[in-house]
């Protein structure tokens, strides 16, 4: 059957705006966020209802057409990008963007999977509640994609990753069966926790069409500080002190090396005057939903203790909303700063907190002995043991060639170091298509076998995001 016959059949299932097959518009869906790879697709399908998703999946399964689910296409590992065959279809959830319900008493929000994260946060805030998932891509990423990658971000230290926020799910399986479990229960011990299978599954087990997420009381007090780190600061001990002395009101502990800060500053229209200490800087935020707690006073007491320890040179406590926003803007501009320079080779590693300093020391030595001229941009969610240990692409070289070279040599040394310390090569960005070889190299054999069996049980014909993460057992697994 020809491609146009397939496209025609899918068009029949959807309304006028439900299909994109114009090559120019398609390009934004077929190129990954980091512009490392452009795939090819039969068409982009944009359903508006779960019923339409079911119809698409049934037709695709019947004709043996593979499906790549897509949300905001902001992920970093090529999981939302079709392969080069031109035989896969993209199912974009972007038109399924309804907030279904907010229940302020149960403290939950029920959404279509295509809702943009920021819109869900705003809807929760309008009801006096907090959706405690926050990341730099929040204005474009979508809830289904957050579930697909088990997104973390800037307040995981307090509220956890997407996995910890998920109460209910609606998803369409590879044969069109609908898992309809949009309950807002905290407790439900009735067998396997099927919804958790979809978390971090990167579109390989089914298409998530709806989700119920846990909300938290909306903070009305925040204290935000910028800490200039002295050399030799033990980051994990500093974090421990801040957590303990702030009664665990800590929501953010973001580390930034000096180079990352200058990169962000250079990329800002209105450059920040914030600077790093010799060992970089940390953005610390405390938050409370109680008006009765004086968080500034608490933060000042914590900072006084930290200064006494000699671990920081100086601290600036934000005195206004705009100062606070300025600190956040600087942190969140780092990825853009890297991009403007000529990009970076990204290493999204995590190690146990007790090994974070050891990782920094060992990895620093590895980079220096590989090439003393290489520049690093190191920053991340140290509160969660997660570092973005990025090697900057020099401005005058071919970005893709350089990336390939580093990824086949130095990257493996860095991942070996993370692995030897009990860490991982992907803390929050996933596996997708780009990191499958790393899963093979570092994944526990038994765990990978279990993943393949789960994939086989959900999707034996390999319809769902074939080529990402793992293959089912059987014939196609050799492909
Ligand atoms: P997509 O990129 O569209 O898809 C991601 C994966 O999920 C793909 O495999 C796709 O097939 C699958 N998928 C998408 N929708 C569905 C669905 N409905 N059903 C089933 N599978 C689906 N990530 C973090 O974790 N923490 C951060 O702090 C962070 N910061 C970022 C900052 C910037 C500037 C950028 C560009 C990215 C950042 N990311 C971060 C990565 C990215 O934003 C997250 O991975 C995000 O969760 C992806 O959501 P998305 O909607 O863009 O998903
Ligand atoms: C962040 O923490 C994101 O800002 C992006 O996870 C990390 O671009 C990166 O390396
Ligand atoms: Zn991150």
XYZ file of C-alpha atoms and ligand atoms in Angstrom:
543
model
C 0.000 0.000 0.000
C 1.373 3.439 -0.892
C 2.158 6.117 1.681
C -0.572 8.409 0.339
C -3.146 5.650 0.812
C -2.132 5.409 4.480
C -2.222 9.180 4.923
C -5.655 9.279 3.321
C -6.925 6.617 5.731
C -5.636 8.520 8.764
C -7.103 11.768 7.402
C -10.518 10.113 7.368
C -10.281 9.616 11.138
C -9.509 13.253 11.897
C -10.914 16.705 11.231
C -9.324 19.335 8.942
C -6.593 20.483 11.350
C -5.883 16.961 12.507
C -3.101 16.124 10.100
C 0.083 17.889 9.072
C 1.741 16.598 5.917
C 3.162 19.810 4.526
C 6.976 19.247 4.491
C 7.830 22.685 5.839
C 5.575 22.356 8.892
C 6.575 18.754 9.409
C 10.242 19.713 9.912
C 9.573 21.139 13.387
C 8.186 17.762 14.474
C 10.869 15.593 12.895
C 13.938 17.377 14.272
C 14.950 16.748 17.861
C 15.304 19.570 20.402
C 19.106 19.610 20.210
C 19.106 19.477 16.409
C 21.289 16.404 16.382
C 19.019 14.354 14.128
C 16.197 14.876 11.655
C 13.954 11.902 11.008
C 11.189 11.404 8.515
C 7.476 10.733 8.930
C 4.450 9.701 6.922
C 2.469 12.478 8.591
C 1.868 14.203 11.900
C -1.507 13.285 13.366
C -3.060 15.662 15.881
C -6.072 14.044 17.570
C -8.352 16.005 19.888
C -9.962 13.127 21.781
C -8.999 9.805 23.327
C -11.417 8.141 20.903
C -9.446 9.555 17.959
C -6.215 8.240 19.517
C -7.819 4.796 19.785
C -8.893 4.930 16.128
C -5.393 5.976 15.035
C -3.708 3.245 17.062
C -6.085 0.553 15.796
C -5.547 1.554 12.187
C -1.771 1.814 12.655
C -1.619 -1.595 14.351
C -3.742 -3.126 11.610
C -1.419 -1.798 8.904
C 1.815 -2.362 10.839
C 2.611 1.365 10.959
C 4.795 2.464 13.870
C 3.782 5.400 16.071
C 5.976 8.033 17.704
C 4.045 9.869 20.440
C 5.065 13.502 20.805
C 4.354 16.255 23.331
C 6.319 19.497 23.244
C 9.362 17.927 21.520
C 11.677 19.444 24.141
C 13.326 16.203 25.234
C 17.049 15.702 24.822
C 17.542 12.073 23.746
C 15.723 11.872 20.418
C 12.834 9.871 21.899
C 10.200 12.083 20.267
C 11.869 11.983 16.857
C 10.909 9.397 14.218
C 13.625 7.344 12.552
C 14.800 7.990 8.993
C 12.618 5.288 7.366
C 9.696 7.619 6.658
C 7.346 4.798 7.700
C 6.567 6.025 11.213
C 3.761 8.415 12.057
C 3.983 11.059 14.749
C 0.991 11.351 17.045
C 1.196 14.810 18.568
C -0.932 15.412 21.646
C -0.773 19.199 21.192
C -4.492 19.607 20.514
C -5.475 17.536 23.561
C -4.912 20.431 25.938
C -7.923 20.555 28.235
C -7.685 20.923 31.997
C -10.343 18.393 32.961
C -10.745 19.121 36.666
C -9.100 20.676 39.688
C -10.180 19.245 43.007
C -8.921 21.616 45.721
C -9.980 19.323 48.553
C -8.344 16.187 47.172
C -5.512 18.458 45.987
C -5.345 17.052 42.486
C -5.484 18.212 38.892
C -6.799 16.080 36.017
C -5.584 17.008 32.559
C -5.392 15.917 28.964
C -1.877 14.705 28.239
C -1.276 17.542 25.778
C -1.644 20.307 28.351
C 1.472 22.503 28.480
C 3.085 22.185 31.906
C 2.983 25.954 32.523
C -0.762 26.034 31.800
C -1.346 23.266 34.327
C 0.793 25.143 36.897
C -1.198 28.348 36.261
C -4.529 26.549 36.573
C -3.442 25.025 39.880
C -2.195 28.410 41.152
C -5.531 30.016 40.234
C -7.124 27.477 42.584
C -4.630 28.367 45.326
C -2.500 25.256 44.832
C 0.924 24.334 43.533
C 1.704 21.848 40.780
C 5.216 21.177 42.031
C 6.859 20.212 38.747
C 9.023 22.958 37.336
C 11.619 22.924 34.571
C 13.247 25.279 32.107
C 11.106 23.941 29.251
C 7.823 24.349 31.148
C 6.331 26.805 28.644
C 6.586 24.216 25.852
C 6.762 20.726 27.338
C 3.510 18.828 27.867
C 2.275 16.588 30.647
C 2.378 13.434 28.490
C 6.020 14.179 27.678
C 6.767 14.828 31.352
C 5.331 11.403 32.140
C 7.156 9.845 29.183
C 10.512 11.093 30.489
C 9.711 11.110 34.217
C 10.759 14.751 34.183
C 12.380 16.268 37.227
C 13.740 19.747 37.437
C 14.048 22.567 39.861
C 12.143 21.464 42.956
C 12.669 17.694 43.039
C 14.569 17.947 46.320
C 11.266 18.811 48.024
C 8.500 17.362 45.847
C 10.062 14.551 43.815
C 9.962 13.756 40.092
C 6.894 13.316 37.870
C 6.642 9.734 39.139
C 6.010 11.016 42.650
C 3.225 13.315 41.499
C 1.242 10.887 39.368
C -2.048 9.701 40.893
C -3.954 8.495 37.851
C -3.586 7.848 34.149
C -5.481 7.314 30.932
C -3.521 5.642 28.166
C -4.113 3.892 24.872
C -2.248 0.611 24.468
C -0.779 -0.703 21.219
C -3.947 -2.643 20.333
C -6.295 0.253 21.099
C -7.239 -0.886 24.622
C -7.804 2.122 26.903
C -6.348 2.020 30.413
C -8.774 4.321 32.177
C -7.557 4.923 35.693
C -8.067 8.634 36.273
C -8.604 8.219 39.993
C -7.176 10.719 42.454
C -6.327 8.184 45.097
C -3.192 8.377 47.227
C -3.760 4.813 48.337
C -4.817 2.022 46.005
C -3.109 -1.299 46.628
C -5.000 -3.404 44.140
C -2.236 -5.174 42.295
C 0.367 -3.865 39.864
C 0.744 -0.104 39.670
C 0.122 0.020 35.935
C 0.288 3.818 35.666
C 3.902 3.781 36.820
C 4.821 1.594 33.828
C 4.229 4.608 31.595
C 6.502 6.864 33.645
C 9.854 7.034 31.889
C 8.594 4.694 29.152
C 9.269 7.353 26.484
C 6.289 6.423 24.359
C 7.283 2.759 24.020
C 4.340 1.216 25.893
C 1.353 3.277 24.789
C 0.046 6.797 24.317
C -0.819 8.646 27.503
C -3.962 10.692 26.890
C -4.777 11.916 30.398
C -3.262 12.196 33.858
C -4.137 13.077 37.419
C -1.369 14.852 39.303
C -0.887 15.552 42.970
C -0.946 19.191 44.056
C 0.575 20.834 47.127
C -0.318 23.892 49.169
C 0.729 27.032 47.284
C 3.743 28.690 48.889
C 2.983 32.248 49.976
C 6.415 32.887 51.432
C 9.694 32.301 49.632
C 13.253 33.148 50.591
C 15.777 32.953 47.773
C 19.522 33.362 48.139
C 22.581 33.381 45.914
C 25.607 31.803 47.574
C 29.101 32.511 46.264
C 31.033 29.338 46.965
C 34.501 29.381 48.508
C 37.091 26.998 47.104
C 37.046 23.545 48.616
C 33.382 23.779 49.620
C 31.918 20.336 50.351
C 28.670 20.663 48.377
C 26.882 17.709 49.982
C 27.672 18.950 53.494
C 26.503 22.445 52.564
C 23.244 20.979 51.280
C 22.883 18.903 54.456
C 23.333 21.945 56.651
C 20.798 24.031 54.695
C 18.228 21.215 54.741
C 18.620 20.569 58.432
C 18.629 24.158 59.608
C 15.744 25.191 57.358
C 13.560 22.412 58.790
C 13.533 20.862 55.308
C 11.671 23.815 53.804
C 14.242 23.703 51.009
C 12.715 23.544 47.524
C 15.795 24.264 45.427
C 19.534 23.769 45.654
C 20.972 24.518 42.219
C 24.718 24.491 41.700
C 26.372 26.490 38.894
C 30.067 26.597 38.022
C 31.506 30.012 37.193
C 31.728 29.248 33.445
C 28.036 28.359 33.270
C 27.191 31.657 34.942
C 29.227 33.709 32.472
C 27.648 31.815 29.555
C 24.175 32.684 30.837
C 25.166 36.291 31.541
C 26.496 36.688 28.004
C 23.208 35.396 26.580
C 20.997 37.780 28.575
C 19.544 40.960 27.057
C 19.601 42.531 30.492
C 22.735 40.912 31.961
C 22.735 39.969 35.601
C 25.252 41.434 38.039
C 25.342 38.164 39.998
C 28.755 36.564 40.121
C 30.280 33.256 41.151
C 32.751 32.594 43.940
C 35.919 30.556 43.203
C 33.929 27.278 43.343
C 30.838 28.651 41.595
C 27.486 29.541 43.103
C 24.382 27.920 44.510
C 20.813 29.151 44.192
C 18.934 28.200 47.337
C 15.213 28.636 47.847
C 12.997 27.952 50.845
C 9.220 28.001 50.496
C 6.304 27.791 52.863
C 2.548 27.862 52.508
C 2.212 29.387 55.969
C 2.060 33.152 56.430
C 3.176 32.621 60.008
C 6.723 31.606 59.189
C 9.267 34.350 58.622
C 11.343 32.658 55.941
C 13.713 35.610 55.443
C 14.618 35.463 59.106
C 15.117 31.701 58.883
C 17.229 32.032 55.739
C 19.372 34.747 57.370
C 20.043 32.467 60.342
C 20.932 29.578 58.027
C 23.223 31.792 55.944
C 24.983 33.121 59.043
C 25.783 29.555 59.988
C 26.968 28.734 56.472
C 29.229 31.804 56.388
C 30.690 30.764 59.722
C 31.584 27.383 58.242
C 33.826 29.146 55.715
C 32.136 27.291 52.829
C 30.855 30.424 51.144
C 32.435 33.789 50.518
C 29.271 35.766 50.455
C 25.499 35.413 50.202
C 22.841 37.622 48.714
C 19.291 37.242 49.976
C 16.750 38.401 47.372
C 15.020 41.503 48.699
C 12.258 41.674 46.109
C 10.352 39.588 43.610
C 12.430 41.054 40.811
C 15.727 40.156 42.521
C 14.444 36.654 43.024
C 13.343 36.446 39.384
C 16.790 37.690 38.329
C 18.477 34.827 40.172
C 16.157 32.330 38.547
C 16.565 33.882 35.101
C 20.321 33.488 35.340
C 20.022 29.805 36.276
C 17.474 29.077 33.577
C 19.438 30.844 30.835
C 22.406 28.478 31.118
C 21.181 25.976 28.459
C 20.524 28.910 26.100
C 23.975 30.332 26.893
C 25.535 27.020 25.863
C 23.459 26.922 22.695
C 24.464 30.445 21.661
C 28.130 29.629 21.998
C 28.014 26.552 19.773
C 26.240 24.048 22.010
C 27.565 21.456 24.401
C 28.061 17.728 24.647
C 25.682 16.923 27.470
C 26.253 14.493 30.312
C 23.163 14.334 32.497
C 24.716 12.248 35.252
C 23.722 11.556 38.815
C 25.644 9.932 41.630
C 24.784 9.402 45.270
C 25.198 12.717 47.070
C 27.999 11.258 49.134
C 30.030 10.846 45.900
C 29.333 14.140 44.200
C 32.644 15.754 45.144
C 34.530 12.611 44.146
C 32.806 12.681 40.759
C 33.743 16.328 40.233
C 37.381 15.625 41.112
C 37.716 12.472 38.978
C 35.792 13.823 36.006
C 37.761 17.100 36.095
C 41.012 15.129 35.903
C 39.656 13.000 33.034
C 38.701 16.072 31.014
C 42.067 17.752 31.609
C 44.025 14.698 30.552
C 41.805 14.194 27.474
C 42.348 17.761 26.289
C 43.457 20.546 28.596
C 41.859 23.131 26.283
C 38.336 21.802 26.673
C 35.901 24.047 28.517
C 33.167 22.757 30.788
C 29.761 24.046 31.798
C 28.825 22.241 34.991
C 25.581 22.921 36.809
C 22.491 21.190 38.000
C 20.205 19.909 40.647
C 22.781 19.006 43.271
C 19.974 18.605 45.773
C 19.135 15.446 43.809
C 22.712 14.349 43.099
C 22.201 15.400 39.466
C 24.823 17.325 37.503
C 24.767 18.554 33.929
C 28.433 17.943 33.221
C 28.579 19.534 29.795
C 31.614 19.845 27.549
C 31.375 23.068 25.537
C 31.725 22.800 21.795
C 34.474 25.226 20.753
C 33.009 28.105 18.713
C 35.004 27.387 15.572
C 34.372 23.655 15.053
C 31.627 21.589 13.455
C 29.181 20.940 16.298
C 27.992 17.517 15.153
C 31.488 16.213 14.354
C 32.839 17.425 17.685
C 29.888 15.907 19.563
C 30.396 12.564 17.840
C 34.098 12.572 18.726
C 33.533 13.362 22.407
C 30.628 10.955 22.760
C 32.676 8.041 21.467
C 35.611 8.704 23.811
C 35.579 11.149 26.730
C 31.841 10.738 27.412
C 32.346 7.033 28.057
C 35.131 7.771 30.532
C 32.846 10.200 32.374
C 29.962 7.731 32.407
C 32.327 4.987 33.591
C 33.253 7.239 36.504
C 29.614 7.955 37.333
C 28.826 4.218 37.102
C 31.787 3.267 39.314
C 30.443 5.646 41.950
C 27.016 3.999 41.814
C 25.564 6.628 39.483
C 23.813 6.778 36.115
C 24.368 8.197 32.612
C 20.877 9.703 32.498
C 19.397 11.282 35.586
C 16.467 13.118 34.057
C 16.643 13.267 30.259
C 15.935 9.620 29.460
C 17.299 7.122 26.935
C 15.352 7.818 23.748
C 17.189 6.917 20.542
C 20.503 8.548 21.395
C 21.418 6.733 24.609
C 20.396 3.146 23.850
C 24.018 2.027 23.572
C 24.606 3.454 27.057
C 21.675 1.504 28.469
C 23.263 -1.626 27.013
C 26.690 -0.736 28.415
C 25.639 0.313 31.904
C 22.229 -1.286 32.471
C 21.907 -4.281 34.737
C 21.339 -7.348 32.540
C 18.393 -8.541 34.600
C 16.790 -5.114 34.617
C 17.094 -4.805 30.832
C 15.583 -8.288 30.464
C 12.672 -7.208 32.656
C 12.237 -4.047 30.558
C 12.153 -6.128 27.347
C 9.530 -8.406 28.886
C 7.386 -5.429 29.891
C 7.736 -4.025 26.367
C 6.775 -7.428 24.926
C 3.724 -7.678 27.157
C 2.483 -4.192 26.239
C 3.548 -4.016 22.618
C 4.654 -7.355 21.093
C 4.510 -6.034 17.515
C 6.705 -3.034 18.357
C 4.241 -0.403 17.163
C 4.942 2.113 19.940
C 8.037 4.246 19.398
C 9.938 1.413 17.771
C 13.658 2.033 17.986
C 13.579 3.949 21.269
C 14.754 2.556 24.633
C 14.250 -1.231 24.161
C 12.782 -3.671 21.650
C 10.311 -6.428 22.524
C 11.577 -10.000 22.599
C 11.252 -11.824 19.288
C 11.960 -11.260 15.635
C 12.035 -7.487 15.465
C 14.405 -7.199 18.430
C 17.347 -7.823 16.117
C 16.492 -4.823 13.937
P 8.609 15.163 24.096
O 9.977 15.655 23.846
O 7.612 15.489 23.061
O 8.630 13.579 24.313
C 9.470 12.988 25.257
C 9.273 11.458 25.250
O 7.990 11.137 25.765
C 9.331 10.854 23.857
O 9.907 9.594 23.935
C 7.882 10.745 23.446
O 7.655 9.694 22.542
C 7.201 10.491 24.779
N 5.861 11.060 24.863
C 5.498 12.358 24.676
N 4.179 12.494 24.866
C 3.696 11.275 25.182
C 2.401 10.755 25.468
N 1.329 11.540 25.483
N 2.276 9.438 25.722
C 3.360 8.620 25.719
N 4.597 9.055 25.444
C 4.770 10.362 25.187
N 14.005 17.680 31.797
C 14.016 17.431 33.130
O 13.668 16.332 33.546
N 14.403 18.399 34.021
C 14.778 19.634 33.630
O 15.137 20.476 34.455
C 14.744 19.932 32.236
N 15.058 21.168 31.803
C 15.014 21.432 30.465
C 15.323 22.724 30.034
C 15.290 23.028 28.684
C 15.608 24.422 28.237
C 14.939 22.013 27.732
C 14.880 22.319 26.267
C 14.624 20.738 28.161
C 14.671 20.428 29.527
N 14.346 19.150 29.997
C 14.350 18.896 31.342
C 14.001 18.077 29.046
C 12.497 18.061 28.618
O 11.923 19.316 28.758
C 11.714 17.052 29.431
O 12.199 15.769 29.146
C 10.197 17.069 29.181
O 9.584 16.261 30.142
C 9.786 16.598 27.796
O 8.421 16.905 27.586
P 7.855 17.077 26.105
O 6.392 17.325 26.175
O 8.636 18.083 25.358
O 8.109 15.623 25.530
C 18.426 22.073 33.116
O 18.595 21.616 34.239
C 18.035 21.133 32.006
O 18.494 23.284 32.859
C 18.913 21.263 30.781
O 17.926 19.832 32.437
C 20.270 20.678 30.961
O 20.862 21.579 28.825
C 21.194 20.855 29.764
O 22.268 20.248 29.776
Zn 18.247 19.573 34.548
